[in-house]
CSV table of C-alpha atoms and ligand atoms in Angstrom, one decimal:
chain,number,residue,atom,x,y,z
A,1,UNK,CA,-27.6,140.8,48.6
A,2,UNK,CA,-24.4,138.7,47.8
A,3,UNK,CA,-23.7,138.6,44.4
A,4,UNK,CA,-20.5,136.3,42.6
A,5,UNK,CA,-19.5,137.6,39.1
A,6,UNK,CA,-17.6,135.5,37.1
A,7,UNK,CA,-15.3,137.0,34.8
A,8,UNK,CA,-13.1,140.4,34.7
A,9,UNK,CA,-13.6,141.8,31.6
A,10,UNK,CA,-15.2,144.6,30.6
A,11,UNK,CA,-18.7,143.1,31.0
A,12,UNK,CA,-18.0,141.5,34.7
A,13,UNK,CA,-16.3,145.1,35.5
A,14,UNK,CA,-19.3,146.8,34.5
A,15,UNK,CA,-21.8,144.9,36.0
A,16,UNK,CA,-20.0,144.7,39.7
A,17,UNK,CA,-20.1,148.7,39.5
A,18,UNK,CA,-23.5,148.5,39.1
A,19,UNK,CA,-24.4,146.1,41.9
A,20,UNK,CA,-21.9,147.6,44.0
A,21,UNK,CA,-23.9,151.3,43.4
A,22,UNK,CA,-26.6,149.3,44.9
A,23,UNK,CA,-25.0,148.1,48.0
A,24,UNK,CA,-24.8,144.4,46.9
A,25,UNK,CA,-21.7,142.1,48.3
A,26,UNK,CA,-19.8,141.9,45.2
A,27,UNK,CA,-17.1,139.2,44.6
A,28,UNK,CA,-15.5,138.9,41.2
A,29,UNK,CA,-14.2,135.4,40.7
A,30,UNK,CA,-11.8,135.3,37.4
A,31,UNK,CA,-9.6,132.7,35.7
A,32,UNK,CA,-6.9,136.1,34.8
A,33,UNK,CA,-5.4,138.3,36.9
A,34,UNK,CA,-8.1,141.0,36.7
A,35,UNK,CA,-8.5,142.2,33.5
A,36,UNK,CA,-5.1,141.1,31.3
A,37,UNK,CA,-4.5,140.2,28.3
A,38,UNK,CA,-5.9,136.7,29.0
A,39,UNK,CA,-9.6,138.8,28.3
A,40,UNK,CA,-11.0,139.9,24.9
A,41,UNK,CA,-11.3,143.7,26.6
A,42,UNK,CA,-7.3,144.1,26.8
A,43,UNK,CA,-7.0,143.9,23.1
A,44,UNK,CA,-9.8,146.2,21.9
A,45,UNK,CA,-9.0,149.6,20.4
A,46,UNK,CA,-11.5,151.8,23.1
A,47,UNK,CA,-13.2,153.5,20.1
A,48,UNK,CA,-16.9,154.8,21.5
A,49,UNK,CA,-18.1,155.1,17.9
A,50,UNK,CA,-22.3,154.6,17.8
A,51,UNK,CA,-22.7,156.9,15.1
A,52,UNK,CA,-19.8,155.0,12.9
A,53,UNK,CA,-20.8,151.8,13.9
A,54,UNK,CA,-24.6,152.0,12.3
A,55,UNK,CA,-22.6,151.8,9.1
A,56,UNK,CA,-23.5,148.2,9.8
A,57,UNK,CA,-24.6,147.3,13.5
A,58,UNK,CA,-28.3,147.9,14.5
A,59,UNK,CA,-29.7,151.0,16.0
A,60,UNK,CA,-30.2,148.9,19.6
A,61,UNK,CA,-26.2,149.7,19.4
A,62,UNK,CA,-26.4,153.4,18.8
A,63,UNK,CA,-28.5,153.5,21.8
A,64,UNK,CA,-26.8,151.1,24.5
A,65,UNK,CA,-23.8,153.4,23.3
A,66,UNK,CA,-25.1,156.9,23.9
A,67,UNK,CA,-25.8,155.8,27.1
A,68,UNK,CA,-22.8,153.8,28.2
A,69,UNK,CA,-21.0,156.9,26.7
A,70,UNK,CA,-22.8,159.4,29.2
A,71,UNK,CA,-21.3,156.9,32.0
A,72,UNK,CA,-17.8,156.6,30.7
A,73,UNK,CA,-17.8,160.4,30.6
A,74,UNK,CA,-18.9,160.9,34.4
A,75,UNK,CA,-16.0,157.9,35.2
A,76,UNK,CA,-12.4,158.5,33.4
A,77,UNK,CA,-10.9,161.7,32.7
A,78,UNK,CA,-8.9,159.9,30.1
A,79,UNK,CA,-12.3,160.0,27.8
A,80,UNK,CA,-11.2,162.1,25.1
A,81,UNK,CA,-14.1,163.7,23.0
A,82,UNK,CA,-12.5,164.7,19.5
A,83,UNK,CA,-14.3,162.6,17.7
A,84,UNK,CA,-13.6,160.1,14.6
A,85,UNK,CA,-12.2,161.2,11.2
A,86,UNK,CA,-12.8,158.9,8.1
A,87,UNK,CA,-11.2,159.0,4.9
A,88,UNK,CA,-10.8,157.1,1.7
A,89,UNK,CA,-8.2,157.1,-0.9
A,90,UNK,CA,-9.7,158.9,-4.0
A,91,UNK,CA,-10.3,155.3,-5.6
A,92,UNK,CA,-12.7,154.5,-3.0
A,93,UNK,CA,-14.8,157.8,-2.4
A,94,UNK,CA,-17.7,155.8,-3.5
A,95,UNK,CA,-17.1,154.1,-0.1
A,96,UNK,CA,-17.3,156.8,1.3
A,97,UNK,CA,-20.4,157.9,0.0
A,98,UNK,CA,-21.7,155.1,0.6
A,99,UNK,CA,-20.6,155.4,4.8
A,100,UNK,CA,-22.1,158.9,5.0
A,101,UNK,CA,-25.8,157.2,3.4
A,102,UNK,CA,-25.8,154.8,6.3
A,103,UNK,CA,-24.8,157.1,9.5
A,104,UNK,CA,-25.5,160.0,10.8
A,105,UNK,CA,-24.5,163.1,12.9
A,106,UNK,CA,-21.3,163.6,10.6
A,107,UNK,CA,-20.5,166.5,8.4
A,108,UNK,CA,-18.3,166.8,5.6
A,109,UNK,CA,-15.0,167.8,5.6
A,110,UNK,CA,-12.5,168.9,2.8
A,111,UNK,CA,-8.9,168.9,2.5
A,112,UNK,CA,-9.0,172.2,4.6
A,113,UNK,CA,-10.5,171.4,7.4
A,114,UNK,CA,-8.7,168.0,7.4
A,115,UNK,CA,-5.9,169.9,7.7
A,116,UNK,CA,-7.1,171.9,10.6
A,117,UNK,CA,-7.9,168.4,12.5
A,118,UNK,CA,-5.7,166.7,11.6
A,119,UNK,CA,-2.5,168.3,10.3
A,120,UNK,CA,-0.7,165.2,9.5
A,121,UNK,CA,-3.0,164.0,6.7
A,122,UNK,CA,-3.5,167.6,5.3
A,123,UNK,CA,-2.5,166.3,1.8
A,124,UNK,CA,-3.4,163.2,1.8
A,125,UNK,CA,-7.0,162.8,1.5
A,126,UNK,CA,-9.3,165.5,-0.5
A,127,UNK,CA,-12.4,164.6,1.9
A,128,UNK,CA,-13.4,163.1,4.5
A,129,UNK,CA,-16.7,162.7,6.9
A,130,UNK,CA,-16.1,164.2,10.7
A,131,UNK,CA,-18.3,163.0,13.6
A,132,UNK,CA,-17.6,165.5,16.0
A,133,UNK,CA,-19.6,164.1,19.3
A,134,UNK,CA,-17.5,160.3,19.5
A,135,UNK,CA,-14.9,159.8,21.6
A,136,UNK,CA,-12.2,157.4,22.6
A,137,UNK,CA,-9.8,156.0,25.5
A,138,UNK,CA,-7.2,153.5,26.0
A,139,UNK,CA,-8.7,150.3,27.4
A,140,UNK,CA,-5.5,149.7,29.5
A,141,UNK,CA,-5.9,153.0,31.3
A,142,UNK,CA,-9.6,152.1,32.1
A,143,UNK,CA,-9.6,148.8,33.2
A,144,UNK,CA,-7.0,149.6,36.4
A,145,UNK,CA,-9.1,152.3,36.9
A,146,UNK,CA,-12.4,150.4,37.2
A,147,UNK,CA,-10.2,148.3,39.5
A,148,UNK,CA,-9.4,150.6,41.6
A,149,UNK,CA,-13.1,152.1,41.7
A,150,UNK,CA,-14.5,148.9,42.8
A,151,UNK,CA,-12.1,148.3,45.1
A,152,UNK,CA,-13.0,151.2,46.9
A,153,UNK,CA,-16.7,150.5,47.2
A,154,UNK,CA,-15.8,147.1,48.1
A,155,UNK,CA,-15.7,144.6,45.5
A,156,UNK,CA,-13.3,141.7,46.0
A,157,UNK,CA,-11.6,140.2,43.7
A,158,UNK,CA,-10.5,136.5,43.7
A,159,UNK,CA,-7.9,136.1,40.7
A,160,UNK,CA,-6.6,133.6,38.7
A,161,UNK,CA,-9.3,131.4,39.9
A,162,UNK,CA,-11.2,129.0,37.1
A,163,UNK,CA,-14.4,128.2,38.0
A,164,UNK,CA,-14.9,124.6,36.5
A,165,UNK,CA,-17.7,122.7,35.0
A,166,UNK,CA,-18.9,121.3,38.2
A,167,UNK,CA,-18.8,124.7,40.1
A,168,UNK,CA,-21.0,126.2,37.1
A,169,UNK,CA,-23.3,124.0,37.0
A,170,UNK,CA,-23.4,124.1,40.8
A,171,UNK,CA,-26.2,126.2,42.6
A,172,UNK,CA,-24.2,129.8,43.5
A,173,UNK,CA,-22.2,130.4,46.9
A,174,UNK,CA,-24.1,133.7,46.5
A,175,UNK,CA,-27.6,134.8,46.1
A,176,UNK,CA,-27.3,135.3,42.5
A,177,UNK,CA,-24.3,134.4,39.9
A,178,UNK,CA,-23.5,136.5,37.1
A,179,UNK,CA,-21.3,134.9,34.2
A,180,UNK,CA,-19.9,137.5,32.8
A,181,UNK,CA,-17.1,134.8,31.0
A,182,UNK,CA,-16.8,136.2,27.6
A,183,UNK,CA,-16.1,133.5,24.8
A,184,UNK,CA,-15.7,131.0,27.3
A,185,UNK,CA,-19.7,131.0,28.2
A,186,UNK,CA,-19.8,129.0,25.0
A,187,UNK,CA,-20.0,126.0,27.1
A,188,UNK,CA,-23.6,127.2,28.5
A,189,UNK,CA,-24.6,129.3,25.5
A,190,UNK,CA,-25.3,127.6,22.6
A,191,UNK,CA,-25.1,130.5,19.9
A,192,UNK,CA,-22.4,132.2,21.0
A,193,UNK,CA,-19.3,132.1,18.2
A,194,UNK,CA,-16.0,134.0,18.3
A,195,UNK,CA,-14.9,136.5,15.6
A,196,UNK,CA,-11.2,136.6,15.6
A,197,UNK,CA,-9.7,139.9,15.5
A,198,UNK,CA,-6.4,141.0,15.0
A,199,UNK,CA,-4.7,144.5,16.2
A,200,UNK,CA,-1.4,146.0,16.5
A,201,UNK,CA,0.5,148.8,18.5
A,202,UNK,CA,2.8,150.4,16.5
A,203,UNK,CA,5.3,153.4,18.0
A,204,UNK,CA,6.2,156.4,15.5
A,205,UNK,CA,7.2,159.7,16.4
A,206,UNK,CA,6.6,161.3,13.0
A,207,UNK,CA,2.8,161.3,12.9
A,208,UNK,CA,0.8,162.6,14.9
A,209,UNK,CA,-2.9,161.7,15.2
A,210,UNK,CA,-5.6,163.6,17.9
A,211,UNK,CA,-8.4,161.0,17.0
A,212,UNK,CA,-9.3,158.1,15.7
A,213,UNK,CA,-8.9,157.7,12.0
A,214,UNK,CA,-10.7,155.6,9.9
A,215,UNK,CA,-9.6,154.5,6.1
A,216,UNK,CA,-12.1,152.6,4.1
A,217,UNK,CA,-10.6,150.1,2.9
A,218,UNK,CA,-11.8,147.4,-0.1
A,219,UNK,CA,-10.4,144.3,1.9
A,220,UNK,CA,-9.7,145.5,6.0
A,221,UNK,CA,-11.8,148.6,6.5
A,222,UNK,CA,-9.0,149.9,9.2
A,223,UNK,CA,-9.0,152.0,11.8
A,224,UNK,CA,-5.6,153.4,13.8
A,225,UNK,CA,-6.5,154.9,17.9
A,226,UNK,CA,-4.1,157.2,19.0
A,227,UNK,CA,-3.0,156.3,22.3
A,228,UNK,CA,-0.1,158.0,24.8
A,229,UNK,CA,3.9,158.5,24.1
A,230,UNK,CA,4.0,157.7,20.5
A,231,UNK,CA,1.8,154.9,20.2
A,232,UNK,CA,-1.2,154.1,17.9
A,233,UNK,CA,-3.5,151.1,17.9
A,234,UNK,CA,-4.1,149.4,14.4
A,235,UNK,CA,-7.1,147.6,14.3
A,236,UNK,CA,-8.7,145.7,13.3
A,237,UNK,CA,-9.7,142.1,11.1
A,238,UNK,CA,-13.1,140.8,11.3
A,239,UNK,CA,-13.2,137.1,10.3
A,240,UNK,CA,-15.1,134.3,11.1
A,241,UNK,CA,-13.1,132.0,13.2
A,242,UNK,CA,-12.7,131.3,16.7
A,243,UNK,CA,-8.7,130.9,16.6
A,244,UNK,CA,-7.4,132.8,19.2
A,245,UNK,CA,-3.5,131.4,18.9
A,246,UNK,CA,-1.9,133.6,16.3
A,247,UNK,CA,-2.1,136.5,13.7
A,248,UNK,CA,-1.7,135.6,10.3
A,249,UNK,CA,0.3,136.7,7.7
A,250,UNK,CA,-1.9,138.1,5.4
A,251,UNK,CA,-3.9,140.0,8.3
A,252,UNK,CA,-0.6,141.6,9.5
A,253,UNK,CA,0.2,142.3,5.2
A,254,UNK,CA,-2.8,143.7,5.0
A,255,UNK,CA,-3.5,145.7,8.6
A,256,UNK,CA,0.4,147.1,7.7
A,257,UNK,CA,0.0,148.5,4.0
A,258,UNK,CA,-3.5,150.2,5.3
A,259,UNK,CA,-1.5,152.1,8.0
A,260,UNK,CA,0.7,152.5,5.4
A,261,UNK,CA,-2.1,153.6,2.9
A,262,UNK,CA,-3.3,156.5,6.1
A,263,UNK,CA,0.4,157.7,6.1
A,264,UNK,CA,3.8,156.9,4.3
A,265,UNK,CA,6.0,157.5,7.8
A,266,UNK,CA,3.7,154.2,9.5
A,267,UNK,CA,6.3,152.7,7.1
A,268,UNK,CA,9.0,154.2,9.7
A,269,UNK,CA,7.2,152.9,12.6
A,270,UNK,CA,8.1,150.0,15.3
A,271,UNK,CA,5.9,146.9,16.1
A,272,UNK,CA,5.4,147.0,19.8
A,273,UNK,CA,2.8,144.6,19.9
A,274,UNK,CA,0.7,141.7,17.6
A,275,UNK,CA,-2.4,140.7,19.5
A,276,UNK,CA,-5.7,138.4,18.6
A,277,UNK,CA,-8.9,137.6,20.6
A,278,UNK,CA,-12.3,136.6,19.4
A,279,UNK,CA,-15.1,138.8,20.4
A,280,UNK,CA,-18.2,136.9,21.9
A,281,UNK,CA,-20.6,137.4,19.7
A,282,UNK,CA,-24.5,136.2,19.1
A,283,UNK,CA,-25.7,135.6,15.7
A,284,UNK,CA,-27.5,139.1,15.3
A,285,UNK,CA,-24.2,140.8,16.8
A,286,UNK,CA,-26.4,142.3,19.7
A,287,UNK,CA,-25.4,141.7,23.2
A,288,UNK,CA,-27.9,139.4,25.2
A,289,UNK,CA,-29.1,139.1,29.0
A,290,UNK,CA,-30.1,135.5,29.7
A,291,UNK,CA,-31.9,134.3,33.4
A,292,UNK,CA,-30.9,130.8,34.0
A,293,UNK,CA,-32.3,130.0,37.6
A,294,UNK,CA,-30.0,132.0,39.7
A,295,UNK,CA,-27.6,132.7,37.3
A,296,UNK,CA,-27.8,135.8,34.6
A,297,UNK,CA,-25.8,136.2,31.7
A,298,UNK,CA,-24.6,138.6,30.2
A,299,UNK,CA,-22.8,138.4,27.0
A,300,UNK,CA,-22.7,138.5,23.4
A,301,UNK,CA,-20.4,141.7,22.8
A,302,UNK,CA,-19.4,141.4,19.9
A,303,UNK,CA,-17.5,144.8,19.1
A,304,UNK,CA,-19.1,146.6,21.1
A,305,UNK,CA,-17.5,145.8,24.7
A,306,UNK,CA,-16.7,149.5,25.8
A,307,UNK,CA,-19.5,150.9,23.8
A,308,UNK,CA,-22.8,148.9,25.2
A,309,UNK,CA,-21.3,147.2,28.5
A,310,UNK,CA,-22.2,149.9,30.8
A,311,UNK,CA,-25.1,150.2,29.5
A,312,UNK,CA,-26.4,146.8,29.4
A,313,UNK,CA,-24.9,145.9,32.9
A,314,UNK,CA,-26.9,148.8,34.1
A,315,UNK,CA,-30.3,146.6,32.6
A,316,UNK,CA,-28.9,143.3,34.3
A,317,UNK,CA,-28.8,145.0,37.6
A,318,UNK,CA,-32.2,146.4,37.6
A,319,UNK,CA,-33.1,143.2,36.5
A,320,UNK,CA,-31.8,140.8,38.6
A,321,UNK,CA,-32.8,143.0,42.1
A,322,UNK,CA,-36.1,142.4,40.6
A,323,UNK,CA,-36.1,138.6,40.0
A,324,UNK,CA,-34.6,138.3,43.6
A,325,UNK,CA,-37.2,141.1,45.6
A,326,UNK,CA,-40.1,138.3,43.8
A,327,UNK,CA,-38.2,135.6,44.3
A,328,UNK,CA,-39.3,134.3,40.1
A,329,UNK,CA,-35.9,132.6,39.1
A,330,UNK,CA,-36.9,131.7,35.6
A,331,UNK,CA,-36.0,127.6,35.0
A,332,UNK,CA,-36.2,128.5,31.2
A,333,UNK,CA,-34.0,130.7,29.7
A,334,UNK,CA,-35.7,133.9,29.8
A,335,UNK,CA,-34.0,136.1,27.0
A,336,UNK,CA,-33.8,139.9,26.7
A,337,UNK,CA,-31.6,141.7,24.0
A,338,UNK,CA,-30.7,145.5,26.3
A,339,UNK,CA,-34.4,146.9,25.0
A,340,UNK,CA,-36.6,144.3,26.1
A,341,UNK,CA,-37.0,144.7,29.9
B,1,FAD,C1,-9.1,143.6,18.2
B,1,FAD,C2,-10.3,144.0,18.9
B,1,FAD,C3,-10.7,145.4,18.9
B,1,FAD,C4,-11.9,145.8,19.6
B,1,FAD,N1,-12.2,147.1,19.7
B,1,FAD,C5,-13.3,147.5,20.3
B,1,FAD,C6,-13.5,148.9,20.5
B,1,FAD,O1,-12.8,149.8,19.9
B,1,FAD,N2,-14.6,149.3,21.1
B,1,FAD,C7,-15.5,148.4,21.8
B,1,FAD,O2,-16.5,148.8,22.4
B,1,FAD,N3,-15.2,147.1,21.7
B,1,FAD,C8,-14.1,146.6,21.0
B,1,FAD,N4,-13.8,145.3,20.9
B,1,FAD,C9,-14.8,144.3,21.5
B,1,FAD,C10,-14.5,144.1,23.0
B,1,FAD,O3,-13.2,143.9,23.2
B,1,FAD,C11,-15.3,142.9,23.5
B,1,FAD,O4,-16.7,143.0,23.1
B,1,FAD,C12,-15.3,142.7,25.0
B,1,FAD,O5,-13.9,142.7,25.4
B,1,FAD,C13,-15.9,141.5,25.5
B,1,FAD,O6,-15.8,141.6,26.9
B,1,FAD,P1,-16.2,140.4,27.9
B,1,FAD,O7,-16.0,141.0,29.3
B,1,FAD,O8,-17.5,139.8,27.5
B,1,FAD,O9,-15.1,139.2,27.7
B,1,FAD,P2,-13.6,139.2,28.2
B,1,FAD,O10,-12.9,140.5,28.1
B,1,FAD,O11,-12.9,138.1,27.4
B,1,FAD,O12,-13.7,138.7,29.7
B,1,FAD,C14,-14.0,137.4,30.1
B,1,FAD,C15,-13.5,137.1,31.5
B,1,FAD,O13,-13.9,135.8,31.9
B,1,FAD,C16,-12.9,135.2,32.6
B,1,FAD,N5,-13.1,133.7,32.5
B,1,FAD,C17,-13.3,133.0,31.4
B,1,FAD,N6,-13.6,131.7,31.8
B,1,FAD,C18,-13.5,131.6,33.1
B,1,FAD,C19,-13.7,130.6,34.1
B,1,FAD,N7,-14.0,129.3,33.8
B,1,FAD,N8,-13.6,130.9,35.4
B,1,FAD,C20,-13.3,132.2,35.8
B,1,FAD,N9,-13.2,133.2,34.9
B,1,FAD,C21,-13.3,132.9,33.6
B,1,FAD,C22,-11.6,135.6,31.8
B,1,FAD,O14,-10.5,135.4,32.5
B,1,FAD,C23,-12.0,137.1,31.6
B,1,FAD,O15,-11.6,137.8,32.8
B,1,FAD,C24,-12.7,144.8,20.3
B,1,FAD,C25,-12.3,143.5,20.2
B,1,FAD,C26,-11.1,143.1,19.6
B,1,FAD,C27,-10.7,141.6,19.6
């Protein structure tokens, strides 16, 4: 079966491994060159948080992650399972009485033990919660690497090619499309909105971090990845706006004194790197599969790219080799959120 996927991000990766797994005829069509920083997945932080993330996503999300995290395990040896470390300054330990109440699978740690995981903040924060089974990776490593993977079971790539209104609304080249175009689907999707989110990469070599950290926060609730060679991820706003172009200020103020907040020496750090996207996002913030005909989408990511893609592109698959063995192409958009098959 020939399938056309439109899009190299995360979501596009993950599906084409899926159909490829099959034995489909995989082409990925994309307007960047592979996955670049022209996608919403080159800027995310690689966190594979589902226990942390029930602070205030839906359980759906736990799920799709557990899963997705089983696959990202089996795929990369740079998935590193240390798990995630959050503190708050002694001003807000309500907060963080208040994070512990809505997630589980954590346990409580005191300055000790924060010490034995992570030495640099030994006196720095009197307790914290631990949630020893999450895991993270560096985006930029996986994305070659999921590259190279699909190349081998060959997938072929056509780069730097936009697909354009009349080609979308065109019947496939292939026996079923997949648009897998992120933010950009907004043209075909009517709910889909953009939350803008701001990140930086900062270089110090006088902390040292083996896990994400996170520091709740009254205004930015932030989060710093470790990543290779000195280099930490500092992520990330959360606001309501589809503006793509620039950081702001105050984000940067704010993102900055947090670090700060975590450890003095961030003040010592060097900016490598400012960067912004919107994440695709649905009004419930849970990812979506929707049959158009012969096309399937799959989108709706929200923060959750690295976390639920797998997963969910997994579902599609399944889904879309059944539409195709009965030969039922929906005319109405038929809508599943991951759980509903
Ligand atoms: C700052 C930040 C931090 C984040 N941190 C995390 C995290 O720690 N963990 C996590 O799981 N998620 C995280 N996310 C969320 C995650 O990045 C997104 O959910 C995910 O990247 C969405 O992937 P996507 O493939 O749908 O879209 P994209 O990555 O944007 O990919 C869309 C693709 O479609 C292509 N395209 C668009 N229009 C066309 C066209 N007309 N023709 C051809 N190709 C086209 C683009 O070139 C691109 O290749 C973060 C997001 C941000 C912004």
């Amino acid at each position: 079966m020939k399938i056309e996927i439109i899009g190299s991000g995360i979501v596009g990766l993950s599906c084409a491994a899926f159909f490829a797994e099959k034995k489909c005829d995989v082409t990925i069509i994309s307007s960047s060159n592979g996955p670049d920083e022209n996608c919403c997945s080159w800027w995310a932080g690689g966190m594979l948080a589902p226990w942390c993330e029930m602070e205030s996503a839906e359980p759906l999300i736990g799920e799709l992650g557990l899963e997705s995290m089983k696959f990202w395990e089996n795929f990369t040896s740079s998935y590193q399972k240390k798990g995630t470390l959050v503190v708050a300054t002694s001003r807000d330990l309500p907060d963080l009485k208040r994070f512990g109440r809505r997630t589980e699978n954590w346990q409580e740690v005191k300055q000790d033990q924060i010490a034995v995981l992570e030495p640099d903040l030994a006196d720095r924060f009197s307790s914290g919660l631990y949630y020893p089974e999450e895991a993270h990776f560096d985006p930029r490593q996986i994305l070659p690497e999921l590259v190279n993977y699909l190349e081998s079971m060959g997938v072929k790539f056509q780069s730097n090619t936009s697909f354009s209104a009349e080609e979308l609304d065109a019947p496939p080249k292939a026996d079923h499309r997949i648009d897998c175009r992120g933010l950009a689907a907004k043209d075909h999707l009517d709910e889909l909105r953009g939350v803008k989110g701001e990140m930086l990469l900062i270089k110090s070599n006088e902390v040292k971090l083996s896990r994400p950290v996170r520091l709740l926060h009254p205004r930015i609730p932030l989060y710093i990845v470790p990543r290779d060679n000195g280099l930490f991820m500092v992520g990330a706003t959360m606001i309501e706006n589809e503006n793509r172009s620039g950081a702001t200020v105050r984000s940067i103020l704010e993102l900055l004194s947090a670090a700060y907040a975590l450890h003095p020496a961030f003040g010592e750090a060097e900016i490598i790197e400012i960067g912004v996207d919107a994440r695709p996002a649905f009004p419930d913030n849970l990812p979506r599969i929707i049959h158009k005909g012969h096309t399937t989408y799959l989108n709706g990511m929200y923060r959750h790219g690295y976390l639920a893609a797998p997963a969910m592109a997994k579902r599609l698959v399944e889904q879309v080799l059944r539409l195709n063995s009965t030969d039922e192409h929906p005319n109405e958009p038929a809508l599943s959120t991951g759980n509903i098959e």
